[in-house]
Amino acid sequence: MIRQALAGLVDWAYGVGWWAHALTAGGSPDAFTEPGPDTAHHTPLVLLPGIWERWQYLEPLARTLHGYGHPVHFVPALGSNGAPLDASARVVADFLAERGLTEVMLVAHSKGGLIGKLVMLDPDAGARVCGMVALSTPFGGSSLAWPVFRRSPLGVFSPRGRPILDLSAQRDVNARIVSLLPTHDQVIPEGSKLAGARNVTLEVGGHFRPLRDVGVHRAIHDAVHELEKERP
C-alpha cells in the first residue's frame, strides 16, 4: 500500500509537471495530419485529452502514432477540456464534420474516453467512427469525485451522477471500444474496466505516466490495428 501511495504521488507530480509544460507549449495542432510512410496504417486518428488537458498534452503520443503511419488529428476547440460531456461531444462531432473525416478511430485519455463514447453514440457523428482506444477512462466514474465537487467540472465523474449512469446504461458501442487499464490508477481506484468492451491490463501503473510510456504507445497502436481488422 505504501509503495502504491508513493507511486501515486510521483504520478501526480508527473501529471502536473507535464500539464504545466503543455500549457506553454507551442506547435501546430495540424503537425501530424498527413499520412506517414507506412500505408498499412493510414486510418485517421482523433486524439481526445482528459479534463484540463490541452491538445499539447497528447503530443508525444501523437508523434509516436504518426510514426506508425497514421494521420493524427487534435481538436483544439476543446480548449482545456473542462466543459460538460455533451458540449464537448458536440465540439468533436462538429470537428469530424468540418474536416470531412470518416472511418476514424478515437484515441482517448481519461475524460476523453467518456466524450468519445458519447460521440460514438451520436447517430450522425457515430457513423464516422470505427472504434475507440481509451486509456485510464473512468467509465464507471471515480470514488474520488466527492460530493463537494458536484458543481465543479469534476462532478462529471461521480459514480452516481447522471452523466456516468446514462453512459453506463448505453452499451451498444462498447464492443468497438478497447479500454486500457494501468496496473493501478490513483485517480480511478475502481479501475476503468468497461462491460462489453475489450479490456486490456497494461504492465505500468499510474493515471498520467502511461501517456509517455513507449510500451503503452505500442499497446495503443496494436489496439487500433485490431479494431481496424474488425471493421466491416
mmCIF file of C-alpha atoms in Angstrom:
data_model
loop_
_atom_site.group_PDB
_atom_site.id
_atom_site.type_symbol
_atom_site.label_atom_id
_atom_site.label_comp_id
_atom_site.label_asym_id
_atom_site.label_seq_id
_atom_site.Cartn_x
_atom_site.Cartn_y
_atom_site.Cartn_z
ATOM 1 C CA MET A 1 0.000 0.000 0.000
ATOM 2 C CA ILE A 2 2.813 2.411 0.904
ATOM 3 C CA ARG A 3 4.573 1.671 -2.366
ATOM 4 C CA GLN A 4 1.392 2.322 -4.359
ATOM 5 C CA ALA A 5 0.759 5.546 -2.439
ATOM 6 C CA LEU A 6 4.252 6.781 -3.218
ATOM 7 C CA ALA A 7 3.833 5.753 -6.847
ATOM 8 C CA GLY A 8 0.580 7.699 -6.926
ATOM 9 C CA LEU A 9 2.267 10.819 -5.595
ATOM 10 C CA VAL A 10 5.007 10.520 -8.214
ATOM 11 C CA ASP A 11 2.363 10.085 -10.893
ATOM 12 C CA TRP A 12 0.502 13.205 -9.706
ATOM 13 C CA ALA A 13 3.747 15.184 -9.767
ATOM 14 C CA TYR A 14 4.426 13.958 -13.267
ATOM 15 C CA GLY A 15 0.915 14.827 -14.424
ATOM 16 C CA VAL A 16 1.064 18.355 -13.023
ATOM 17 C CA GLY A 17 4.543 18.909 -14.443
ATOM 18 C CA TRP A 18 3.532 17.834 -17.914
ATOM 19 C CA TRP A 19 0.317 19.877 -17.640
ATOM 20 C CA ALA A 20 2.404 22.985 -16.960
ATOM 21 C CA HIS A 21 4.646 22.172 -19.900
ATOM 22 C CA ALA A 22 1.678 21.645 -22.232
ATOM 23 C CA LEU A 23 0.130 24.918 -21.081
ATOM 24 C CA THR A 24 3.019 26.913 -22.505
ATOM 25 C CA ALA A 25 3.999 24.635 -25.389
ATOM 26 C CA GLY A 26 3.770 25.936 -28.932
ATOM 27 C CA GLY A 27 3.474 23.878 -32.078
ATOM 28 C CA SER A 28 0.677 23.323 -34.533
ATOM 29 C CA PRO A 29 -2.308 21.042 -33.917
ATOM 30 C CA ASP A 30 -2.098 20.063 -37.586
ATOM 31 C CA ALA A 31 1.527 18.926 -37.459
ATOM 32 C CA PHE A 32 0.641 15.236 -37.758
ATOM 33 C CA THR A 33 -2.367 15.223 -40.096
ATOM 34 C CA GLU A 34 -0.502 13.959 -43.162
ATOM 35 C CA PRO A 35 -0.289 10.152 -43.502
ATOM 36 C CA GLY A 36 3.025 8.594 -42.582
ATOM 37 C CA PRO A 37 5.102 6.367 -44.860
ATOM 38 C CA ASP A 38 3.544 3.067 -43.738
ATOM 39 C CA THR A 39 0.463 2.648 -45.930
ATOM 40 C CA ALA A 40 -0.737 -0.288 -43.814
ATOM 41 C CA HIS A 41 -1.779 2.128 -41.069
ATOM 42 C CA HIS A 42 -3.455 5.114 -42.668
ATOM 43 C CA THR A 43 -6.634 5.081 -40.573
ATOM 44 C CA PRO A 44 -7.103 8.651 -39.273
ATOM 45 C CA LEU A 45 -6.875 9.018 -35.506
ATOM 46 C CA VAL A 46 -8.521 11.749 -33.442
ATOM 47 C CA LEU A 47 -6.959 12.265 -30.021
ATOM 48 C CA LEU A 48 -9.184 13.273 -27.098
ATOM 49 C CA PRO A 49 -7.457 14.502 -23.915
ATOM 50 C CA GLY A 50 -8.581 14.273 -20.308
ATOM 51 C CA ILE A 51 -10.034 17.019 -18.162
ATOM 52 C CA TRP A 52 -7.962 20.219 -18.099
ATOM 53 C CA GLU A 53 -5.570 18.726 -20.653
ATOM 54 C CA ARG A 54 -4.959 20.848 -23.721
ATOM 55 C CA TRP A 55 -4.205 19.157 -27.029
ATOM 56 C CA GLN A 56 -0.457 19.606 -26.435
ATOM 57 C CA TYR A 57 -0.709 17.188 -23.521
ATOM 58 C CA LEU A 58 -1.048 14.317 -26.011
ATOM 59 C CA GLU A 59 1.613 15.491 -28.453
ATOM 60 C CA PRO A 60 4.201 12.810 -27.509
ATOM 61 C CA LEU A 61 1.590 10.115 -28.142
ATOM 62 C CA ALA A 62 0.609 11.744 -31.435
ATOM 63 C CA ARG A 63 4.223 11.766 -32.577
ATOM 64 C CA THR A 64 4.573 8.036 -31.939
ATOM 65 C CA LEU A 65 1.290 7.101 -33.605
ATOM 66 C CA HIS A 66 2.122 9.259 -36.614
ATOM 67 C CA GLY A 67 5.416 7.418 -36.833
ATOM 68 C CA TYR A 68 3.442 4.221 -37.369
ATOM 69 C CA GLY A 69 1.777 5.847 -40.370
ATOM 70 C CA HIS A 70 -1.456 7.272 -39.005
ATOM 71 C CA PRO A 71 -2.662 10.785 -39.749
ATOM 72 C CA VAL A 72 -3.346 12.183 -36.282
ATOM 73 C CA HIS A 73 -5.800 14.976 -35.510
ATOM 74 C CA PHE A 74 -6.269 17.130 -32.424
ATOM 75 C CA VAL A 75 -9.438 19.074 -31.550
ATOM 76 C CA PRO A 76 -8.149 22.485 -30.393
ATOM 77 C CA ALA A 77 -11.707 23.784 -29.845
ATOM 78 C CA LEU A 78 -11.916 21.561 -26.751
ATOM 79 C CA GLY A 79 -9.601 24.070 -25.086
ATOM 80 C CA SER A 80 -8.663 22.853 -21.626
ATOM 81 C CA ASN A 81 -11.476 20.283 -21.792
ATOM 82 C CA GLY A 82 -13.404 21.427 -18.751
ATOM 83 C CA ALA A 83 -16.838 21.673 -20.375
ATOM 84 C CA PRO A 84 -19.726 19.226 -19.724
ATOM 85 C CA LEU A 85 -19.586 15.943 -21.621
ATOM 86 C CA ASP A 86 -22.423 16.685 -24.031
ATOM 87 C CA ALA A 87 -20.959 20.062 -25.006
ATOM 88 C CA SER A 88 -17.526 18.524 -25.557
ATOM 89 C CA ALA A 89 -19.009 15.696 -27.627
ATOM 90 C CA ARG A 90 -20.713 18.266 -29.838
ATOM 91 C CA VAL A 91 -17.377 20.037 -30.375
ATOM 92 C CA VAL A 92 -15.824 16.750 -31.507
ATOM 93 C CA ALA A 93 -18.802 15.899 -33.719
ATOM 94 C CA ASP A 94 -18.582 19.304 -35.400
ATOM 95 C CA PHE A 95 -14.840 18.828 -35.888
ATOM 96 C CA LEU A 96 -15.355 15.485 -37.644
ATOM 97 C CA ALA A 97 -17.957 17.012 -39.945
ATOM 98 C CA GLU A 98 -15.923 20.139 -40.722
ATOM 99 C CA ARG A 99 -12.842 18.080 -41.565
ATOM 100 C CA GLY A 100 -14.874 15.552 -43.546
ATOM 101 C CA LEU A 101 -13.303 12.745 -41.533
ATOM 102 C CA THR A 102 -14.726 9.238 -41.883
ATOM 103 C CA GLU A 103 -13.704 5.764 -40.703
ATOM 104 C CA VAL A 104 -11.954 7.428 -37.789
ATOM 105 C CA MET A 105 -10.503 5.789 -34.699
ATOM 106 C CA LEU A 106 -10.685 7.778 -31.492
ATOM 107 C CA VAL A 107 -7.755 7.580 -29.066
ATOM 108 C CA ALA A 108 -8.632 8.983 -25.668
ATOM 109 C CA HIS A 109 -7.234 9.621 -22.216
ATOM 110 C CA SER A 110 -9.378 9.725 -19.082
ATOM 111 C CA LYS A 111 -12.381 12.070 -19.617
ATOM 112 C CA GLY A 112 -11.674 11.905 -23.342
ATOM 113 C CA GLY A 113 -12.988 8.341 -23.369
ATOM 114 C CA LEU A 114 -16.339 9.468 -21.955
ATOM 115 C CA ILE A 115 -16.535 12.155 -24.635
ATOM 116 C CA GLY A 116 -15.566 9.616 -27.277
ATOM 117 C CA LYS A 117 -18.276 7.179 -26.245
ATOM 118 C CA LEU A 118 -20.869 9.951 -26.476
ATOM 119 C CA VAL A 119 -19.626 10.765 -29.977
ATOM 120 C CA MET A 120 -19.912 7.100 -30.966
ATOM 121 C CA LEU A 121 -23.499 7.043 -29.690
ATOM 122 C CA ASP A 122 -24.459 10.081 -31.778
ATOM 123 C CA PRO A 123 -26.409 8.924 -34.881
ATOM 124 C CA ASP A 124 -24.532 11.247 -37.242
ATOM 125 C CA ALA A 125 -21.068 11.602 -35.725
ATOM 126 C CA GLY A 126 -21.006 7.957 -34.671
ATOM 127 C CA ALA A 127 -21.270 6.880 -38.289
ATOM 128 C CA ARG A 128 -17.871 8.481 -38.872
ATOM 129 C CA VAL A 129 -16.181 6.489 -36.083
ATOM 130 C CA CYS A 130 -14.993 2.888 -36.361
ATOM 131 C CA GLY A 131 -13.902 2.458 -32.762
ATOM 132 C CA MET A 132 -12.029 3.870 -29.816
ATOM 133 C CA VAL A 133 -8.998 3.053 -27.697
ATOM 134 C CA ALA A 134 -9.341 4.610 -24.246
ATOM 135 C CA LEU A 135 -6.597 4.826 -21.633
ATOM 136 C CA SER A 136 -7.482 5.290 -17.959
ATOM 137 C CA THR A 137 -11.087 6.295 -18.621
ATOM 138 C CA PRO A 138 -13.494 6.302 -15.635
ATOM 139 C CA PHE A 139 -16.345 4.597 -17.460
ATOM 140 C CA GLY A 140 -17.940 3.818 -14.101
ATOM 141 C CA GLY A 141 -16.910 7.089 -12.502
ATOM 142 C CA SER A 142 -14.428 7.622 -9.699
ATOM 143 C CA SER A 143 -14.988 7.475 -5.954
ATOM 144 C CA LEU A 144 -12.657 10.481 -5.698
ATOM 145 C CA ALA A 145 -15.380 12.656 -7.252
ATOM 146 C CA TRP A 146 -16.601 13.612 -3.800
ATOM 147 C CA PRO A 147 -19.963 15.393 -3.363
ATOM 148 C CA VAL A 148 -18.112 18.661 -2.694
ATOM 149 C CA PHE A 149 -17.093 18.627 -6.368
ATOM 150 C CA ARG A 150 -20.651 18.146 -7.632
ATOM 151 C CA ARG A 151 -20.994 21.662 -9.042
ATOM 152 C CA SER A 152 -17.461 21.734 -10.442
ATOM 153 C CA PRO A 153 -16.197 20.146 -13.687
ATOM 154 C CA LEU A 154 -15.002 17.216 -11.561
ATOM 155 C CA GLY A 155 -18.602 16.382 -10.706
ATOM 156 C CA VAL A 156 -18.957 14.649 -14.065
ATOM 157 C CA PHE A 157 -17.007 11.701 -12.647
ATOM 158 C CA SER A 158 -19.429 10.962 -9.805
ATOM 159 C CA PRO A 159 -20.371 7.248 -9.984
ATOM 160 C CA ARG A 160 -23.934 8.177 -9.043
ATOM 161 C CA GLY A 161 -24.172 11.219 -11.283
ATOM 162 C CA ARG A 162 -26.460 11.323 -14.278
ATOM 163 C CA PRO A 163 -23.677 11.570 -16.924
ATOM 164 C CA ILE A 164 -21.955 8.364 -15.749
ATOM 165 C CA LEU A 165 -25.190 6.477 -15.125
ATOM 166 C CA ASP A 166 -26.593 7.387 -18.549
ATOM 167 C CA LEU A 167 -23.387 6.419 -20.342
ATOM 168 C CA SER A 168 -23.097 3.144 -18.436
ATOM 169 C CA ALA A 169 -26.631 2.193 -19.431
ATOM 170 C CA GLN A 170 -25.843 2.556 -23.130
ATOM 171 C CA ARG A 171 -23.780 -0.427 -24.255
ATOM 172 C CA ASP A 172 -24.410 -0.542 -27.997
ATOM 173 C CA VAL A 173 -20.930 0.723 -28.893
ATOM 174 C CA ASN A 174 -18.947 -0.976 -26.116
ATOM 175 C CA ALA A 175 -17.874 -3.844 -28.369
ATOM 176 C CA ARG A 176 -15.985 -1.307 -30.532
ATOM 177 C CA ILE A 177 -14.018 0.060 -27.591
ATOM 178 C CA VAL A 178 -10.697 -1.136 -26.213
ATOM 179 C CA SER A 179 -10.152 0.029 -22.633
ATOM 180 C CA LEU A 180 -6.526 0.053 -21.474
ATOM 181 C CA LEU A 181 -6.162 -0.373 -17.703
ATOM 182 C CA PRO A 182 -2.985 0.518 -15.793
ATOM 183 C CA THR A 183 -1.977 -1.925 -13.067
ATOM 184 C CA HIS A 184 -3.172 0.690 -10.580
ATOM 185 C CA ASP A 185 -4.660 4.136 -11.003
ATOM 186 C CA GLN A 186 -4.830 6.503 -8.037
ATOM 187 C CA VAL A 187 -7.312 8.733 -9.886
ATOM 188 C CA ILE A 188 -9.718 5.866 -10.617
ATOM 189 C CA PRO A 189 -9.446 3.465 -7.667
ATOM 190 C CA GLU A 190 -12.198 1.292 -9.156
ATOM 191 C CA GLY A 191 -10.308 0.924 -12.426
ATOM 192 C CA SER A 192 -11.516 1.614 -15.946
ATOM 193 C CA LYS A 193 -12.990 -1.724 -16.959
ATOM 194 C CA LEU A 194 -15.919 -1.394 -19.361
ATOM 195 C CA ALA A 195 -18.519 -4.141 -19.671
ATOM 196 C CA GLY A 196 -18.766 -5.497 -23.203
ATOM 197 C CA ALA A 197 -15.518 -3.871 -24.317
ATOM 198 C CA ARG A 198 -12.102 -5.450 -24.765
ATOM 199 C CA ASN A 199 -10.303 -4.683 -21.517
ATOM 200 C CA VAL A 200 -6.509 -4.882 -21.560
ATOM 201 C CA THR A 201 -4.386 -4.569 -18.419
ATOM 202 C CA LEU A 202 -1.084 -2.825 -19.050
ATOM 203 C CA GLU A 203 2.235 -3.529 -17.359
ATOM 204 C CA VAL A 204 2.568 0.006 -15.979
ATOM 205 C CA GLY A 205 0.679 1.928 -13.330
ATOM 206 C CA GLY A 206 -0.485 5.482 -12.830
ATOM 207 C CA HIS A 207 -3.007 7.757 -14.457
ATOM 208 C CA PHE A 208 -0.627 10.112 -16.250
ATOM 209 C CA ARG A 209 2.755 8.478 -16.774
ATOM 210 C CA PRO A 210 1.444 5.769 -19.143
ATOM 211 C CA LEU A 211 0.869 8.550 -21.669
ATOM 212 C CA ARG A 212 4.635 8.876 -22.086
ATOM 213 C CA ASP A 213 5.463 5.166 -21.936
ATOM 214 C CA VAL A 214 6.620 3.781 -25.301
ATOM 215 C CA GLY A 215 5.229 0.357 -24.415
ATOM 216 C CA VAL A 216 1.809 1.895 -23.837
ATOM 217 C CA HIS A 217 2.099 3.765 -27.129
ATOM 218 C CA ARG A 218 2.709 0.420 -28.808
ATOM 219 C CA ALA A 219 -0.273 -1.103 -26.998
ATOM 220 C CA ILE A 220 -2.470 1.737 -28.270
ATOM 221 C CA HIS A 221 -1.215 1.195 -31.810
ATOM 222 C CA ASP A 222 -1.840 -2.553 -31.544
ATOM 223 C CA ALA A 223 -5.366 -1.972 -30.226
ATOM 224 C CA VAL A 224 -6.107 0.407 -33.091
ATOM 225 C CA HIS A 225 -4.809 -2.208 -35.524
ATOM 226 C CA GLU A 226 -7.064 -4.885 -34.019
ATOM 227 C CA LEU A 227 -10.094 -2.613 -34.340
ATOM 228 C CA GLU A 228 -9.102 -1.879 -37.939
ATOM 229 C CA LYS A 229 -9.224 -5.584 -38.766
ATOM 230 C CA GLU A 230 -12.684 -5.939 -37.235
ATOM 231 C CA ARG A 231 -14.435 -3.106 -39.042
ATOM 232 C CA PRO A 232 -16.930 -4.122 -41.761
#
